[in-house]
PDB file of C-alpha atoms and ligand atoms in Angstrom:
ATOM      1  CA  MET A   1     -19.194  88.191  42.187  1.00  0.00           C
ATOM      2  CA  LYS A   2     -16.969  90.618  40.220  1.00  0.00           C
ATOM      3  CA  ILE A   3     -16.346  94.527  40.370  1.00  0.00           C
ATOM      4  CA  ILE A   4     -15.946  96.154  37.244  1.00  0.00           C
ATOM      5  CA  CYS A   5     -14.595  99.882  37.375  1.00  0.00           C
ATOM      6  CA  ILE A   6     -14.771 102.277  34.432  1.00  0.00           C
ATOM      7  CA  GLY A   7     -11.867 104.664  33.829  1.00  0.00           C
ATOM      8  CA  ARG A   8     -12.163 107.730  32.706  1.00  0.00           C
ATOM      9  CA  ASN A   9     -16.065 108.437  32.143  1.00  0.00           C
ATOM     10  CA  TYR A  10     -15.651 112.580  33.176  1.00  0.00           C
ATOM     11  CA  VAL A  11     -14.403 114.891  31.390  1.00  0.00           C
ATOM     12  CA  LYS A  12     -12.811 117.213  34.118  1.00  0.00           C
ATOM     13  CA  HIS A  13     -11.269 114.184  35.769  1.00  0.00           C
ATOM     14  CA  ALA A  14      -9.829 112.785  32.440  1.00  0.00           C
ATOM     15  CA  GLU A  15      -7.970 116.287  32.086  1.00  0.00           C
ATOM     16  CA  GLU A  16      -6.643 116.526  35.977  1.00  0.00           C
ATOM     17  CA  LEU A  17      -4.845 113.471  35.174  1.00  0.00           C
ATOM     18  CA  ASN A  18      -3.667 114.551  31.279  1.00  0.00           C
ATOM     19  CA  ASN A  19      -5.789 111.524  30.333  1.00  0.00           C
ATOM     20  CA  GLU A  20      -7.428 111.724  26.599  1.00  0.00           C
ATOM     21  CA  VAL A  21     -11.196 111.085  26.698  1.00  0.00           C
ATOM     22  CA  PRO A  22     -11.891 107.436  25.307  1.00  0.00           C
ATOM     23  CA  GLU A  23     -14.372 106.975  22.789  1.00  0.00           C
ATOM     24  CA  LYS A  24     -15.374 104.086  24.097  1.00  0.00           C
ATOM     25  CA  PRO A  25     -16.044 103.050  28.057  1.00  0.00           C
ATOM     26  CA  LEU A  26     -12.695 102.025  29.793  1.00  0.00           C
ATOM     27  CA  PHE A  27     -12.819  99.509  32.161  1.00  0.00           C
ATOM     28  CA  PHE A  28     -11.039  97.201  34.393  1.00  0.00           C
ATOM     29  CA  MET A  29     -11.566  95.107  37.268  1.00  0.00           C
ATOM     30  CA  LYS A  30     -10.417  94.289  40.885  1.00  0.00           C
ATOM     31  CA  PRO A  31     -11.516  90.501  42.325  1.00  0.00           C
ATOM     32  CA  GLU A  32     -13.934  90.264  45.112  1.00  0.00           C
ATOM     33  CA  THR A  33     -10.896  90.291  47.683  1.00  0.00           C
ATOM     34  CA  ALA A  34     -10.599  93.801  47.060  1.00  0.00           C
ATOM     35  CA  LEU A  35     -13.913  94.857  49.021  1.00  0.00           C
ATOM     36  CA  ILE A  36     -13.404  96.272  52.695  1.00  0.00           C
ATOM     37  CA  ARG A  37     -15.983  94.402  54.500  1.00  0.00           C
ATOM     38  CA  SER A  38     -18.519  96.406  56.325  1.00  0.00           C
ATOM     39  CA  ARG A  39     -17.161  98.384  59.168  1.00  0.00           C
ATOM     40  CA  LEU A  40     -13.628  97.898  58.602  1.00  0.00           C
ATOM     41  CA  PRO A  41     -10.954 100.615  57.783  1.00  0.00           C
ATOM     42  CA  PHE A  42      -8.953 101.277  55.009  1.00  0.00           C
ATOM     43  CA  TYR A  43      -5.535 100.066  55.438  1.00  0.00           C
ATOM     44  CA  TYR A  44      -2.489 101.767  53.986  1.00  0.00           C
ATOM     45  CA  PRO A  45      -0.578  99.399  52.063  1.00  0.00           C
ATOM     46  CA  ASP A  46       2.853  99.212  52.191  1.00  0.00           C
ATOM     47  CA  PHE A  47       3.775  99.482  48.635  1.00  0.00           C
ATOM     48  CA  SER A  48       2.631 102.476  47.820  1.00  0.00           C
ATOM     49  CA  GLN A  49       3.275 106.560  49.121  1.00  0.00           C
ATOM     50  CA  ASN A  50       0.770 107.813  46.649  1.00  0.00           C
ATOM     51  CA  ILE A  51      -2.729 106.166  47.606  1.00  0.00           C
ATOM     52  CA  HIS A  52      -5.756 108.043  46.014  1.00  0.00           C
ATOM     53  CA  TYR A  53      -9.857 108.035  46.433  1.00  0.00           C
ATOM     54  CA  GLU A  54     -11.592 108.004  43.554  1.00  0.00           C
ATOM     55  CA  ALA A  55     -15.860 108.845  44.490  1.00  0.00           C
ATOM     56  CA  GLU A  56     -17.449 106.688  42.284  1.00  0.00           C
ATOM     57  CA  LEU A  57     -21.629 105.912  41.712  1.00  0.00           C
ATOM     58  CA  VAL A  58     -21.733 102.096  42.235  1.00  0.00           C
ATOM     59  CA  LEU A  59     -24.488 100.048  40.426  1.00  0.00           C
ATOM     60  CA  ARG A  60     -25.448  96.713  41.560  1.00  0.00           C
ATOM     61  CA  ILE A  61     -26.594  94.070  38.711  1.00  0.00           C
ATOM     62  CA  CYS A  62     -29.714  92.573  39.274  1.00  0.00           C
ATOM     63  CA  LYS A  63     -29.629  89.797  36.590  1.00  0.00           C
ATOM     64  CA  LEU A  64     -27.507  87.656  33.922  1.00  0.00           C
ATOM     65  CA  GLY A  65     -26.811  89.167  30.614  1.00  0.00           C
ATOM     66  CA  LYS A  66     -24.669  89.267  28.008  1.00  0.00           C
ATOM     67  CA  HIS A  67     -24.699  91.040  25.001  1.00  0.00           C
ATOM     68  CA  ILE A  68     -27.088  93.512  26.459  1.00  0.00           C
ATOM     69  CA  GLN A  69     -29.099  96.044  24.132  1.00  0.00           C
ATOM     70  CA  LYS A  70     -28.818  99.728  25.568  1.00  0.00           C
ATOM     71  CA  ARG A  71     -32.603 100.109  25.887  1.00  0.00           C
ATOM     72  CA  PHE A  72     -32.627  97.275  27.799  1.00  0.00           C
ATOM     73  CA  ALA A  73     -29.945  98.021  30.114  1.00  0.00           C
ATOM     74  CA  HIS A  74     -32.045  99.444  33.058  1.00  0.00           C
ATOM     75  CA  THR A  75     -33.588  96.306  34.008  1.00  0.00           C
ATOM     76  CA  TYR A  76     -29.862  94.833  34.560  1.00  0.00           C
ATOM     77  CA  TYR A  77     -29.416  97.027  37.681  1.00  0.00           C
ATOM     78  CA  ASP A  78     -31.727  97.237  40.453  1.00  0.00           C
ATOM     79  CA  ALA A  79     -29.836  99.367  43.386  1.00  0.00           C
ATOM     80  CA  ILE A  80     -27.247 101.707  43.738  1.00  0.00           C
ATOM     81  CA  GLY A  81     -24.607 102.937  46.007  1.00  0.00           C
ATOM     82  CA  VAL A  82     -21.391 104.877  46.452  1.00  0.00           C
ATOM     83  CA  GLY A  83     -17.826 103.478  46.871  1.00  0.00           C
ATOM     84  CA  LEU A  84     -14.499 104.196  46.555  1.00  0.00           C
ATOM     85  CA  ASP A  85     -11.510 103.074  44.054  1.00  0.00           C
ATOM     86  CA  PHE A  86      -8.288 103.329  45.622  1.00  0.00           C
ATOM     87  CA  THR A  87      -5.623 103.754  43.393  1.00  0.00           C
ATOM     88  CA  ALA A  88      -1.867 103.104  43.924  1.00  0.00           C
ATOM     89  CA  ARG A  89      -0.907 106.313  41.810  1.00  0.00           C
ATOM     90  CA  ASP A  90       2.646 106.390  42.179  1.00  0.00           C
ATOM     91  CA  VAL A  91       2.385 102.086  41.015  1.00  0.00           C
ATOM     92  CA  GLN A  92       0.024 103.027  38.190  1.00  0.00           C
ATOM     93  CA  GLU A  93       1.725 105.930  37.040  1.00  0.00           C
ATOM     94  CA  GLU A  94       4.448 103.168  36.608  1.00  0.00           C
ATOM     95  CA  CYS A  95       2.580 100.753  35.304  1.00  0.00           C
ATOM     96  CA  LYS A  96       1.102 103.495  32.316  1.00  0.00           C
ATOM     97  CA  LYS A  97       4.937 104.306  31.444  1.00  0.00           C
ATOM     98  CA  LYS A  98       5.421 100.704  30.977  1.00  0.00           C
ATOM     99  CA  GLY A  99       2.594  99.637  29.169  1.00  0.00           C
ATOM    100  CA  HIS A 100       1.779  97.318  31.935  1.00  0.00           C
ATOM    101  CA  PRO A 101      -1.394  96.173  33.095  1.00  0.00           C
ATOM    102  CA  TRP A 102      -3.168  97.963  36.097  1.00  0.00           C
ATOM    103  CA  GLU A 103      -3.690  95.349  38.710  1.00  0.00           C
ATOM    104  CA  ILE A 104      -1.197  96.148  40.896  1.00  0.00           C
ATOM    105  CA  ALA A 105      -2.296  99.788  41.354  1.00  0.00           C
ATOM    106  CA  LYS A 106      -5.986  99.076  41.176  1.00  0.00           C
ATOM    107  CA  ALA A 107      -6.994  95.246  42.578  1.00  0.00           C
ATOM    108  CA  PHE A 108      -5.147  95.198  45.865  1.00  0.00           C
ATOM    109  CA  ASP A 109      -6.778  93.857  48.958  1.00  0.00           C
ATOM    110  CA  GLY A 110      -8.855  96.932  50.803  1.00  0.00           C
ATOM    111  CA  SER A 111      -8.912  98.457  46.960  1.00  0.00           C
ATOM    112  CA  ALA A 112     -12.964  99.307  47.189  1.00  0.00           C
ATOM    113  CA  ALA A 113     -15.058 100.390  49.547  1.00  0.00           C
ATOM    114  CA  VAL A 114     -18.811 100.194  48.713  1.00  0.00           C
ATOM    115  CA  SER A 115     -21.852 101.849  50.848  1.00  0.00           C
ATOM    116  CA  GLU A 116     -25.291 100.253  51.547  1.00  0.00           C
ATOM    117  CA  PHE A 117     -27.382 100.158  48.496  1.00  0.00           C
ATOM    118  CA  ILE A 118     -30.502 101.712  47.688  1.00  0.00           C
ATOM    119  CA  PRO A 119     -32.975 100.780  45.229  1.00  0.00           C
ATOM    120  CA  ILE A 120     -33.098 102.611  42.022  1.00  0.00           C
ATOM    121  CA  THR A 121     -36.668 103.195  42.422  1.00  0.00           C
ATOM    122  CA  GLN A 122     -36.097 105.385  45.916  1.00  0.00           C
ATOM    123  CA  LEU A 123     -33.598 107.808  43.592  1.00  0.00           C
ATOM    124  CA  LYS A 124     -35.343 111.243  44.151  1.00  0.00           C
ATOM    125  CA  ASN A 125     -33.904 111.893  40.577  1.00  0.00           C
ATOM    126  CA  PRO A 126     -32.820 109.106  38.889  1.00  0.00           C
ATOM    127  CA  GLU A 127     -31.899 111.292  35.922  1.00  0.00           C
ATOM    128  CA  ASP A 128     -29.610 113.581  38.140  1.00  0.00           C
ATOM    129  CA  ILE A 129     -28.030 111.284  40.342  1.00  0.00           C
ATOM    130  CA  ARG A 130     -25.646 113.574  42.993  1.00  0.00           C
ATOM    131  CA  PHE A 131     -22.680 112.097  44.981  1.00  0.00           C
ATOM    132  CA  SER A 132     -19.816 113.778  46.815  1.00  0.00           C
ATOM    133  CA  LEU A 133     -16.904 112.675  48.656  1.00  0.00           C
ATOM    134  CA  GLU A 134     -15.540 114.588  52.087  1.00  0.00           C
ATOM    135  CA  LYS A 135     -12.376 114.155  53.478  1.00  0.00           C
ATOM    136  CA  ASN A 136     -11.943 115.041  57.084  1.00  0.00           C
ATOM    137  CA  GLY A 137     -15.274 117.161  56.657  1.00  0.00           C
ATOM    138  CA  ALA A 138     -14.156 119.233  53.906  1.00  0.00           C
ATOM    139  CA  ILE A 139     -15.665 118.266  50.263  1.00  0.00           C
ATOM    140  CA  VAL A 140     -13.023 116.863  47.717  1.00  0.00           C
ATOM    141  CA  GLN A 141     -15.409 115.595  45.303  1.00  0.00           C
ATOM    142  CA  GLU A 142     -19.125 116.095  43.938  1.00  0.00           C
ATOM    143  CA  GLY A 143     -20.435 114.921  40.857  1.00  0.00           C
ATOM    144  CA  SER A 144     -23.810 113.948  39.089  1.00  0.00           C
ATOM    145  CA  SER A 145     -24.543 111.073  36.525  1.00  0.00           C
ATOM    146  CA  THR A 146     -25.504 113.646  34.100  1.00  0.00           C
ATOM    147  CA  HIS A 147     -21.952 114.559  33.975  1.00  0.00           C
ATOM    148  CA  MET A 148     -20.744 110.637  32.593  1.00  0.00           C
ATOM    149  CA  ILE A 149     -19.320 110.579  29.300  1.00  0.00           C
ATOM    150  CA  HIS A 150     -20.746 107.119  28.761  1.00  0.00           C
ATOM    151  CA  ASP A 151     -24.272 106.867  30.975  1.00  0.00           C
ATOM    152  CA  PHE A 152     -25.284 103.731  32.836  1.00  0.00           C
ATOM    153  CA  GLY A 153     -27.287 102.348  29.327  1.00  0.00           C
ATOM    154  CA  ASP A 154     -23.613 102.655  27.304  1.00  0.00           C
ATOM    155  CA  LEU A 155     -21.479 100.866  29.716  1.00  0.00           C
ATOM    156  CA  ILE A 156     -23.553  98.105  30.321  1.00  0.00           C
ATOM    157  CA  ALA A 157     -24.096  97.271  26.641  1.00  0.00           C
ATOM    158  CA  HIS A 158     -20.498  98.071  25.673  1.00  0.00           C
ATOM    159  CA  LEU A 159     -19.322  95.930  28.918  1.00  0.00           C
ATOM    160  CA  SER A 160     -21.737  92.798  28.387  1.00  0.00           C
ATOM    161  CA  ARG A 161     -20.190  92.327  24.983  1.00  0.00           C
ATOM    162  CA  PHE A 162     -16.992  91.359  26.297  1.00  0.00           C
ATOM    163  CA  VAL A 163     -17.746  89.855  29.886  1.00  0.00           C
ATOM    164  CA  THR A 164     -20.884  88.115  31.106  1.00  0.00           C
ATOM    165  CA  LEU A 165     -22.245  90.330  33.980  1.00  0.00           C
ATOM    166  CA  LYS A 166     -23.842  88.356  36.791  1.00  0.00           C
ATOM    167  CA  ILE A 167     -26.249  88.889  39.876  1.00  0.00           C
ATOM    168  CA  GLY A 168     -24.355  90.293  42.284  1.00  0.00           C
ATOM    169  CA  ASP A 169     -21.540  92.156  40.497  1.00  0.00           C
ATOM    170  CA  MET A 170     -20.800  95.540  40.976  1.00  0.00           C
ATOM    171  CA  LEU A 171     -20.542  98.199  38.441  1.00  0.00           C
ATOM    172  CA  PHE A 172     -17.841 101.327  39.394  1.00  0.00           C
ATOM    173  CA  THR A 173     -19.267 103.951  36.733  1.00  0.00           C
ATOM    174  CA  GLY A 174     -15.843 106.546  37.214  1.00  0.00           C
ATOM    175  CA  THR A 175     -14.918 108.999  39.481  1.00  0.00           C
ATOM    176  CA  PRO A 176     -15.242 113.069  38.699  1.00  0.00           C
ATOM    177  CA  ALA A 177     -12.609 115.249  39.164  1.00  0.00           C
ATOM    178  CA  GLY A 178     -10.452 116.024  42.676  1.00  0.00           C
ATOM    179  CA  VAL A 179      -9.411 112.756  43.407  1.00  0.00           C
ATOM    180  CA  GLY A 180      -6.602 113.286  45.631  1.00  0.00           C
ATOM    181  CA  PRO A 181      -4.263 111.841  48.280  1.00  0.00           C
ATOM    182  CA  VAL A 182      -5.274 109.974  51.494  1.00  0.00           C
ATOM    183  CA  LYS A 183      -3.172 109.554  54.427  1.00  0.00           C
ATOM    184  CA  VAL A 184      -3.089 107.859  57.895  1.00  0.00           C
ATOM    185  CA  GLY A 185      -5.721 109.480  60.321  1.00  0.00           C
ATOM    186  CA  ASP A 186      -7.864 110.861  57.609  1.00  0.00           C
ATOM    187  CA  LYS A 187     -11.580 110.051  57.832  1.00  0.00           C
ATOM    188  CA  LEU A 188     -13.525 109.578  54.413  1.00  0.00           C
ATOM    189  CA  GLU A 189     -17.160 110.006  54.302  1.00  0.00           C
ATOM    190  CA  LEU A 190     -19.589 109.402  51.247  1.00  0.00           C
ATOM    191  CA  PHE A 191     -23.160 111.013  50.337  1.00  0.00           C
ATOM    192  CA  LEU A 192     -25.391 109.924  47.749  1.00  0.00           C
ATOM    193  CA  GLU A 193     -28.062 112.624  47.102  1.00  0.00           C
ATOM    194  CA  GLY A 194     -27.037 114.427  50.555  1.00  0.00           C
ATOM    195  CA  ARG A 195     -27.195 110.991  52.639  1.00  0.00           C
ATOM    196  CA  SER A 196     -24.545 110.161  54.437  1.00  0.00           C
ATOM    197  CA  MET A 197     -24.186 106.543  53.061  1.00  0.00           C
ATOM    198  CA  LEU A 198     -20.411 105.046  54.284  1.00  0.00           C
ATOM    199  CA  THR A 199     -17.810 106.602  56.670  1.00  0.00           C
ATOM    200  CA  LEU A 200     -14.310 105.487  56.498  1.00  0.00           C
ATOM    201  CA  PRO A 201     -11.042 105.925  58.322  1.00  0.00           C
ATOM    202  CA  VAL A 202      -8.084 105.555  57.022  1.00  0.00           C
ATOM    203  CA  LYS A 203      -5.575 103.613  59.459  1.00  0.00           C
TER     204      LYS A 203
HETATM  205 ZN1   ZN B   1     -12.176 104.975  39.532  1.00  0.00          ZN
END
């Protein structure tokens, strides 16, 4: 299983980090060991002083595919959840400056939290999937799939030109504006269509 993540897929988030909006989807990967197993907290790592949350819609891939055409892309995922792409922002800024890869800022153990998945067929409005993140009970990020620069079909068509998608892979589809730091003692809670999906303490 692999975790593929999309960067800069919401205009306002790209702007808040002073990044250009990419013409093609920008992607990177996290290994399976990045995933936080169920009911474990997020443990603040010792190599960063500025860990950020990034709340994202996450697709679950249900079919093996390469060179997938956009019009068939919807048949390659069957369920959706919400996740957190934890990012060591201080380490990432260094990587960006030096032109280094992002793995030490993005792919470390515990850097991916994912809720349970719900079948796409159970969504109230598959054209406008809303999600949000609360930190200590206050909303810090709100997003809708309608605000994505590259929609699910574009993402899958683009990614599968380079990387074979396999059953069980997870696709983090980018974060909206409002990313920010976490600290030990915080409580993060993810919502999908208003329903609480995952509660995660920071330890
Ligand atoms: Zn992200």
